[in-house]
mmCIF file of C-alpha atoms in Angstrom:
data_model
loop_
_atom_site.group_PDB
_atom_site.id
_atom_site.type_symbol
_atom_site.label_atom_id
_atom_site.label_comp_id
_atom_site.label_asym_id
_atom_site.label_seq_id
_atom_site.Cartn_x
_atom_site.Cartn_y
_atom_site.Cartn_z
ATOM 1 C CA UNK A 1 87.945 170.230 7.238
ATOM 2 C CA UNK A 2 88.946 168.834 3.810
ATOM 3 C CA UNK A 3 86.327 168.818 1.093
ATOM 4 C CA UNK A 4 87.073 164.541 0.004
ATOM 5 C CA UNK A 5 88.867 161.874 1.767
ATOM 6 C CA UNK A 6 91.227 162.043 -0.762
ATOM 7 C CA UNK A 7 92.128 165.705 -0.518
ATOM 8 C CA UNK A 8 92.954 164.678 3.627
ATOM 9 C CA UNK A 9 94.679 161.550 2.400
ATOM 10 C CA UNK A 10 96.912 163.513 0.578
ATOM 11 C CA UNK A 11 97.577 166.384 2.946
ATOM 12 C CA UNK A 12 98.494 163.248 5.511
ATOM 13 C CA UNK A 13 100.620 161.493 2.542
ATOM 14 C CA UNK A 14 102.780 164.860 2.513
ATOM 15 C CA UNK A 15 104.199 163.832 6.069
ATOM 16 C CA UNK A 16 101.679 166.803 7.531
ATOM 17 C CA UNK A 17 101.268 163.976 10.428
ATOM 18 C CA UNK A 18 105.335 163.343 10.947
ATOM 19 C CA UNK A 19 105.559 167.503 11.322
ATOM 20 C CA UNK A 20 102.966 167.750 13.559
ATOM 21 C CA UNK A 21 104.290 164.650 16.003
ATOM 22 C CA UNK A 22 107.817 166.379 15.717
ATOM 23 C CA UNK A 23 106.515 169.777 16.506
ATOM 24 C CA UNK A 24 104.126 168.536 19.844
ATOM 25 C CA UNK A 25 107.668 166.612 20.816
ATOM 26 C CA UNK A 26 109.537 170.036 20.593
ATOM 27 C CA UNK A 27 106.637 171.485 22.445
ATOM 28 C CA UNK A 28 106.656 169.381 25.339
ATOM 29 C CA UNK A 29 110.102 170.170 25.548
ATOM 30 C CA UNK A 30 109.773 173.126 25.929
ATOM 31 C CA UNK A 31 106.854 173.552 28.094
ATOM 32 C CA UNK A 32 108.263 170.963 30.833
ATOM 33 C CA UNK A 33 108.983 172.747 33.952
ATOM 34 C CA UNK A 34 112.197 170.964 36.170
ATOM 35 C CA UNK A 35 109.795 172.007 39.249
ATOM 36 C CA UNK A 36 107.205 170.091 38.426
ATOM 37 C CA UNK A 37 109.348 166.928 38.334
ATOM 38 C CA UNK A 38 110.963 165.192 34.926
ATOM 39 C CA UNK A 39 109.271 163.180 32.588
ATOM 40 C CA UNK A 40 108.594 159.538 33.194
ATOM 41 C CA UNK A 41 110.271 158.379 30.359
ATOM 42 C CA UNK A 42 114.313 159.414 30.554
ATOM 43 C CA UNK A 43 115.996 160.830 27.953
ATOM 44 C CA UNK A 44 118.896 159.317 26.537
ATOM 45 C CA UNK A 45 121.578 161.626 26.031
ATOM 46 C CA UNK A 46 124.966 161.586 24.301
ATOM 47 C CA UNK A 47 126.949 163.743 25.894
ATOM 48 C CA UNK A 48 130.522 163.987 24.694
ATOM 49 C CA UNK A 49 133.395 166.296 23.862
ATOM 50 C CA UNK A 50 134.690 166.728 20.173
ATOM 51 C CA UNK A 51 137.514 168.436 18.261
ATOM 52 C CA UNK A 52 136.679 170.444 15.213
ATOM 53 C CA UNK A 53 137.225 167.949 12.726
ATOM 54 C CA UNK A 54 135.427 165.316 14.322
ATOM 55 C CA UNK A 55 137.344 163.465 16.839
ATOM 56 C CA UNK A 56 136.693 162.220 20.798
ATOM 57 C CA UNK A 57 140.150 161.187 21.442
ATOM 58 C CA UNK A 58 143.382 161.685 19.994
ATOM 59 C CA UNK A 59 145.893 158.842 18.522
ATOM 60 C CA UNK A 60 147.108 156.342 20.957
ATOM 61 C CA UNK A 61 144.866 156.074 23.715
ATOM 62 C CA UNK A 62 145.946 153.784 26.427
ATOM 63 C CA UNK A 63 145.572 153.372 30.001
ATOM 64 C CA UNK A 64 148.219 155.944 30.598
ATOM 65 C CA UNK A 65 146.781 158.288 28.271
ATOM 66 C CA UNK A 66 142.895 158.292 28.312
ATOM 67 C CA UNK A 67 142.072 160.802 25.488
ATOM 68 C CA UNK A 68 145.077 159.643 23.352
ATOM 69 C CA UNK A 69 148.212 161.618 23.180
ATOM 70 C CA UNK A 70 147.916 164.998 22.872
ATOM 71 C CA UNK A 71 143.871 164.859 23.306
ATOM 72 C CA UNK A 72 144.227 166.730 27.028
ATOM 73 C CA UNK A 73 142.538 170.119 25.363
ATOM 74 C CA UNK A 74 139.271 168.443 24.570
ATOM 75 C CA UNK A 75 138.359 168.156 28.089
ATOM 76 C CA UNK A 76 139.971 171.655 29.174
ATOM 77 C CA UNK A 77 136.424 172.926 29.323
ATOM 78 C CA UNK A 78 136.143 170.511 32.447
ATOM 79 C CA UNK A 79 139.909 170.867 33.705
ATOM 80 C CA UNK A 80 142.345 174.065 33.288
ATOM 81 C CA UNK A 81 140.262 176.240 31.195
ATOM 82 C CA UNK A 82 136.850 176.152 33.458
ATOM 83 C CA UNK A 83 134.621 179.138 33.112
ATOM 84 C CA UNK A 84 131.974 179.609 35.385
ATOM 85 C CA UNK A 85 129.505 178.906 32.815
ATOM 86 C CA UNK A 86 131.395 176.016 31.701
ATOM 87 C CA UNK A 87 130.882 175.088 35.590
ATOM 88 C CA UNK A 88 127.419 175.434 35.242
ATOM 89 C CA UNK A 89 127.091 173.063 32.084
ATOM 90 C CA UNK A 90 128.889 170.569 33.946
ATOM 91 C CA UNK A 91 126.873 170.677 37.258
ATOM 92 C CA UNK A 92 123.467 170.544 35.049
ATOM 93 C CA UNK A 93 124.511 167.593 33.454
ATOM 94 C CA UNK A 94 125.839 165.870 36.554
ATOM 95 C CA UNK A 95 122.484 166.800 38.633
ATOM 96 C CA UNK A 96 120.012 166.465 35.491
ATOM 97 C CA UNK A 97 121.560 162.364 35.139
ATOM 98 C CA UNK A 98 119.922 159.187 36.458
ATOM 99 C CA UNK A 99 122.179 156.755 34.893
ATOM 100 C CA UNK A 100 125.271 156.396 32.555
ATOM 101 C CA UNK A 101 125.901 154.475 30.126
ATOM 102 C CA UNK A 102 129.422 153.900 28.791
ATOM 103 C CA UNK A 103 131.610 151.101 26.504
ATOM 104 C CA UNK A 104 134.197 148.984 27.695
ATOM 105 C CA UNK A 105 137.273 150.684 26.575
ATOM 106 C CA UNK A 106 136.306 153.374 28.710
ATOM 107 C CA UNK A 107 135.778 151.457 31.764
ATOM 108 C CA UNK A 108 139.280 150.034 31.363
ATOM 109 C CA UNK A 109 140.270 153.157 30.978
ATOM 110 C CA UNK A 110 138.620 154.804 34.133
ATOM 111 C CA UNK A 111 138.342 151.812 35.873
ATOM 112 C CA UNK A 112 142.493 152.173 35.483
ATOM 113 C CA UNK A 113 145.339 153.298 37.839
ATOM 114 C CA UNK A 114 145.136 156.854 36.595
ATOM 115 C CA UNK A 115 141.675 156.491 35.733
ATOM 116 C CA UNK A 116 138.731 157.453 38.213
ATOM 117 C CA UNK A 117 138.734 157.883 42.200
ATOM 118 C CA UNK A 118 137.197 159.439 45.423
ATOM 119 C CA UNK A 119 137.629 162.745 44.461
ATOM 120 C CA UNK A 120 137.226 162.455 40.554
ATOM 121 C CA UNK A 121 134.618 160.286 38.800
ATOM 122 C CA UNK A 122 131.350 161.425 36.701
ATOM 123 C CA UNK A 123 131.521 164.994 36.066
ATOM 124 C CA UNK A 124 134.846 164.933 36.899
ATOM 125 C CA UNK A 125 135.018 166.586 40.374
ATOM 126 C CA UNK A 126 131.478 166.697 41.333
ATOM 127 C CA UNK A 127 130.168 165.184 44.259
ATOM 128 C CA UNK A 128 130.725 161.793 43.558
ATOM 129 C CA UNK A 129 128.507 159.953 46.575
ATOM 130 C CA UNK A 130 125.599 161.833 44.699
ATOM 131 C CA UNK A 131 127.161 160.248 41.796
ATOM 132 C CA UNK A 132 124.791 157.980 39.111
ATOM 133 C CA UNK A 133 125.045 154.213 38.708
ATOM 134 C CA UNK A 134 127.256 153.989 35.646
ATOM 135 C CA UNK A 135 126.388 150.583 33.311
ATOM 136 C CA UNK A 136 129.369 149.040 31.086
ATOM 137 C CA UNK A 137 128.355 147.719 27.819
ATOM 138 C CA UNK A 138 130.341 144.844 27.290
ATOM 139 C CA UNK A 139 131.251 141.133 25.862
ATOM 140 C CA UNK A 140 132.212 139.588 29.423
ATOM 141 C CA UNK A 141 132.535 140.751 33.073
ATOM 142 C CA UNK A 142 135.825 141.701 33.382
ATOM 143 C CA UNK A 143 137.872 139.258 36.427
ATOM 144 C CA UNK A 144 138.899 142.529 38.981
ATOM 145 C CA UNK A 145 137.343 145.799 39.349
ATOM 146 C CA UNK A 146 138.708 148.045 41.129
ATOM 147 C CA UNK A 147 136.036 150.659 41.516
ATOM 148 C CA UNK A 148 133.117 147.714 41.901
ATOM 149 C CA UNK A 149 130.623 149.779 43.399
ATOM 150 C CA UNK A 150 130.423 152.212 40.749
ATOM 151 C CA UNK A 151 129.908 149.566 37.856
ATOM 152 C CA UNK A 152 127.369 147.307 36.637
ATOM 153 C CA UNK A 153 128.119 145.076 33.410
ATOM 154 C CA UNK A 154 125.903 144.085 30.317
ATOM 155 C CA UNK A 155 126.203 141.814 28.463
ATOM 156 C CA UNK A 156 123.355 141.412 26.679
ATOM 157 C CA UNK A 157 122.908 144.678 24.065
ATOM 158 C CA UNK A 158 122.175 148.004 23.479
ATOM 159 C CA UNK A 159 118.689 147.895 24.563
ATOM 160 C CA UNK A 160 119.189 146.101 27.694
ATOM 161 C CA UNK A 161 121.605 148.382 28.811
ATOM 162 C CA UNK A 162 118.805 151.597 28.047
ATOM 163 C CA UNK A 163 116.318 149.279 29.768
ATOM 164 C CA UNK A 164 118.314 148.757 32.751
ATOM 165 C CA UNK A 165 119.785 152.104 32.481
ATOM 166 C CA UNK A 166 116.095 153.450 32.564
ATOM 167 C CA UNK A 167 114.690 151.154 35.817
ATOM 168 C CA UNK A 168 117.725 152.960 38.072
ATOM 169 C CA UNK A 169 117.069 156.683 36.390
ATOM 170 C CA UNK A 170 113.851 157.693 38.084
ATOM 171 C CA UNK A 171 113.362 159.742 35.233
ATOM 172 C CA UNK A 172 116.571 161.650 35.148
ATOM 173 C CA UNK A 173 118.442 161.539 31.770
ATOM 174 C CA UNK A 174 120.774 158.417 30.883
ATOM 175 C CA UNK A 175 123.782 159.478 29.618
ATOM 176 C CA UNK A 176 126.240 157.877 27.004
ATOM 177 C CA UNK A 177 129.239 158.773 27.781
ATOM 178 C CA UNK A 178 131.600 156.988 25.674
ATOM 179 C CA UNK A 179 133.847 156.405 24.111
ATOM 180 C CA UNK A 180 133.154 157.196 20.767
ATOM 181 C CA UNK A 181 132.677 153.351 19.720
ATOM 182 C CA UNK A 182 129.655 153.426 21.795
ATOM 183 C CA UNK A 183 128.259 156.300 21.333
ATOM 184 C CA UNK A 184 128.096 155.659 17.327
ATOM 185 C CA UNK A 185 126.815 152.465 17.634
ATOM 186 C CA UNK A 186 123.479 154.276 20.046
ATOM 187 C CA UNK A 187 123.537 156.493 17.427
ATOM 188 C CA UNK A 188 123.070 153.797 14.314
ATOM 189 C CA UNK A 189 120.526 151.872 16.518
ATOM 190 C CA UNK A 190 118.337 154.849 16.481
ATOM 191 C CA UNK A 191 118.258 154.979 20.600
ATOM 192 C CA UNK A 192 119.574 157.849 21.190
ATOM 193 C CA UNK A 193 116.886 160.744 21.925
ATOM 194 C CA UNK A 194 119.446 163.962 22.597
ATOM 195 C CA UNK A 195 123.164 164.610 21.029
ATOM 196 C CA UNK A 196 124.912 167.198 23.195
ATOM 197 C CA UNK A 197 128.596 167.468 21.718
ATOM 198 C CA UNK A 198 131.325 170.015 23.489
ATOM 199 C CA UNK A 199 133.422 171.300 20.870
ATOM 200 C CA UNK A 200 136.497 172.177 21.638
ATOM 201 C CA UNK A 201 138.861 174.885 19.689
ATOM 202 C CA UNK A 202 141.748 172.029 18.594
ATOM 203 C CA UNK A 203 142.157 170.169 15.273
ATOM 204 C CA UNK A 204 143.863 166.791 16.562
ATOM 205 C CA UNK A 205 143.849 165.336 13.005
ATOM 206 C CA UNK A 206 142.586 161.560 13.862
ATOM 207 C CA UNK A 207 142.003 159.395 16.591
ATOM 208 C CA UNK A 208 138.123 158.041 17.225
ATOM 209 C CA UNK A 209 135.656 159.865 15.611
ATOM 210 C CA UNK A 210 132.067 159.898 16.518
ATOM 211 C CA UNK A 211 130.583 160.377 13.145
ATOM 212 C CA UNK A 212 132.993 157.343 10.757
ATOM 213 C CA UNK A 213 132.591 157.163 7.373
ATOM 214 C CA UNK A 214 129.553 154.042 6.315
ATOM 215 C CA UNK A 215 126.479 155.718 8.931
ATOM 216 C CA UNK A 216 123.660 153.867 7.056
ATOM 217 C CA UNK A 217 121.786 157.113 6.848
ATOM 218 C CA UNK A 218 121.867 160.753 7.771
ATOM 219 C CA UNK A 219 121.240 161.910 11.030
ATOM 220 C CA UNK A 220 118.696 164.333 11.297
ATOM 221 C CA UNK A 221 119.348 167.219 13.981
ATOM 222 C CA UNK A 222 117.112 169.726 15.389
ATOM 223 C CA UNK A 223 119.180 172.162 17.163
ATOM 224 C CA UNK A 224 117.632 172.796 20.734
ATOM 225 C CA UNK A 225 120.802 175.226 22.437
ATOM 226 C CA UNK A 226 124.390 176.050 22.362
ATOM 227 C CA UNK A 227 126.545 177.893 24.597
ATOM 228 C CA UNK A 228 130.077 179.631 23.923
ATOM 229 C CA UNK A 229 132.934 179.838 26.036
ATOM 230 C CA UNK A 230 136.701 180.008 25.664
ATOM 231 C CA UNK A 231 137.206 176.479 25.866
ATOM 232 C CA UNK A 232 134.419 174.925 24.159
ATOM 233 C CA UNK A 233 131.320 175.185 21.971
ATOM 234 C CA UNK A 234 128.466 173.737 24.377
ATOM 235 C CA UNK A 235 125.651 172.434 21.144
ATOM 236 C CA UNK A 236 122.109 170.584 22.247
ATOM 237 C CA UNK A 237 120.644 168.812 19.505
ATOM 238 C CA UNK A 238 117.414 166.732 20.054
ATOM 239 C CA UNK A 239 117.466 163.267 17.541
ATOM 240 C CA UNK A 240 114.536 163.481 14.903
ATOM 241 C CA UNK A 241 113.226 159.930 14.623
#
């Protein structure tokens, strides 16, 4: 109870009613049980491996080397260096995903002869026929693919590729997965709703970063987990909009 309208009008003006929206958000984060099914809205999720100072991918990425030359240690809490918990991370995310969402550059990448196959695809060597739909954000439909039932192409913007992203989730998160092009440019648009970066223990001294200089504002970060192992620094962050 305030004693005036004004005195409420200025507890409101203070951003009291931004706190309390953020805080219920957090809440219902918290409070959601897996058992009793995901939310109806999906998430979407950047989820993407970083060095210390900043970048996804090393210099000179190529088909023949995907995370640029040199960049192999980023992704070593996938490959060589796998911990059990690491393991664990990576099954969540694979199991907890409804749809991904990646740019072009990696497509051509994955899409390539030493890119993606039976065995290895999303979440590397889960089970890939359990495996989500994976949409490519992109100018033009490229002429041959050669893993065609894994990919479907838009060409028509970020938000059409969360809304079609969304109508094949069921709920399940949609995950960006890269590159780093992409995943900035979610980022600036303002659609992204978690940041979940892996960092690894390397300074590769350029390549792509995910955070380039000119972001038209900062991003605000609540912190929501992390995890340490050997290989990697596993940090949740939920997007304050």
């Amino acid at each position: 109870m305030f004693p005036t309208v004004e005195a409420r009008d200025a507890m409101i003006a203070s951003g009291m009613e931004r706190g309390i929206r953020d805080a219920m958000d957090r809440l219902g984060e918290l409070a959601h049980d897996p058992a009793e099914g995901r939310p109806e809205a999906s998430r979407v999720v950047v989820d993407i491996s970083m060095s210390l100072d900043g970048y996804v991918s090393a210099p000179g990425v190529d088909l023949e080397h995907g995370l640029g030359v040199g960049g192999e240690p980023l992704h070593a809490w996938v490959t060589d260096d796998r911990t059990p918990r690491d393991a664990e991370i990576l099954h969540r995310s694979f199991t907890d995903t409804g749809a991904v969402i990646m740019g072009r550059r990696t497509f051509d990448i994955v899409d390539g002869p030493k890119g993606w196959n039976d065995e290895v695809g999303y979440g590397h060597d889960q089970d890939q026929i359990a495996a989500p739909p994976v949409f490519v954000v992109t100018h033009s439909r490229p002429e041959k693919v050669r893993l065609g039932e894994r990919f479907r192409f838009v060409t028509d913007g970020l938000d059409s590729a969360v809304e079609k992203a969304r109508a094949a989730a069921g709920g399940k998160d949609i995950v960006i997965l890269g590159g780093g092009t992409i995943a900035d440019a979610f980022l600036r648009a303002g659609l992204v709703d978690v940041l979940r970066i892996h960092l690894a223990p390397i300074i590769l001294g350029g390549g792509t970063s995910l955070f380039p200089e000119g972001m038209p504002e900062s991003l605000r970060l609540e912190p929501l987990g992390s995890v340490s192992t050997p290989a990697a620094e596993h940090l949740t962050y939920r997007v304050v909009k």
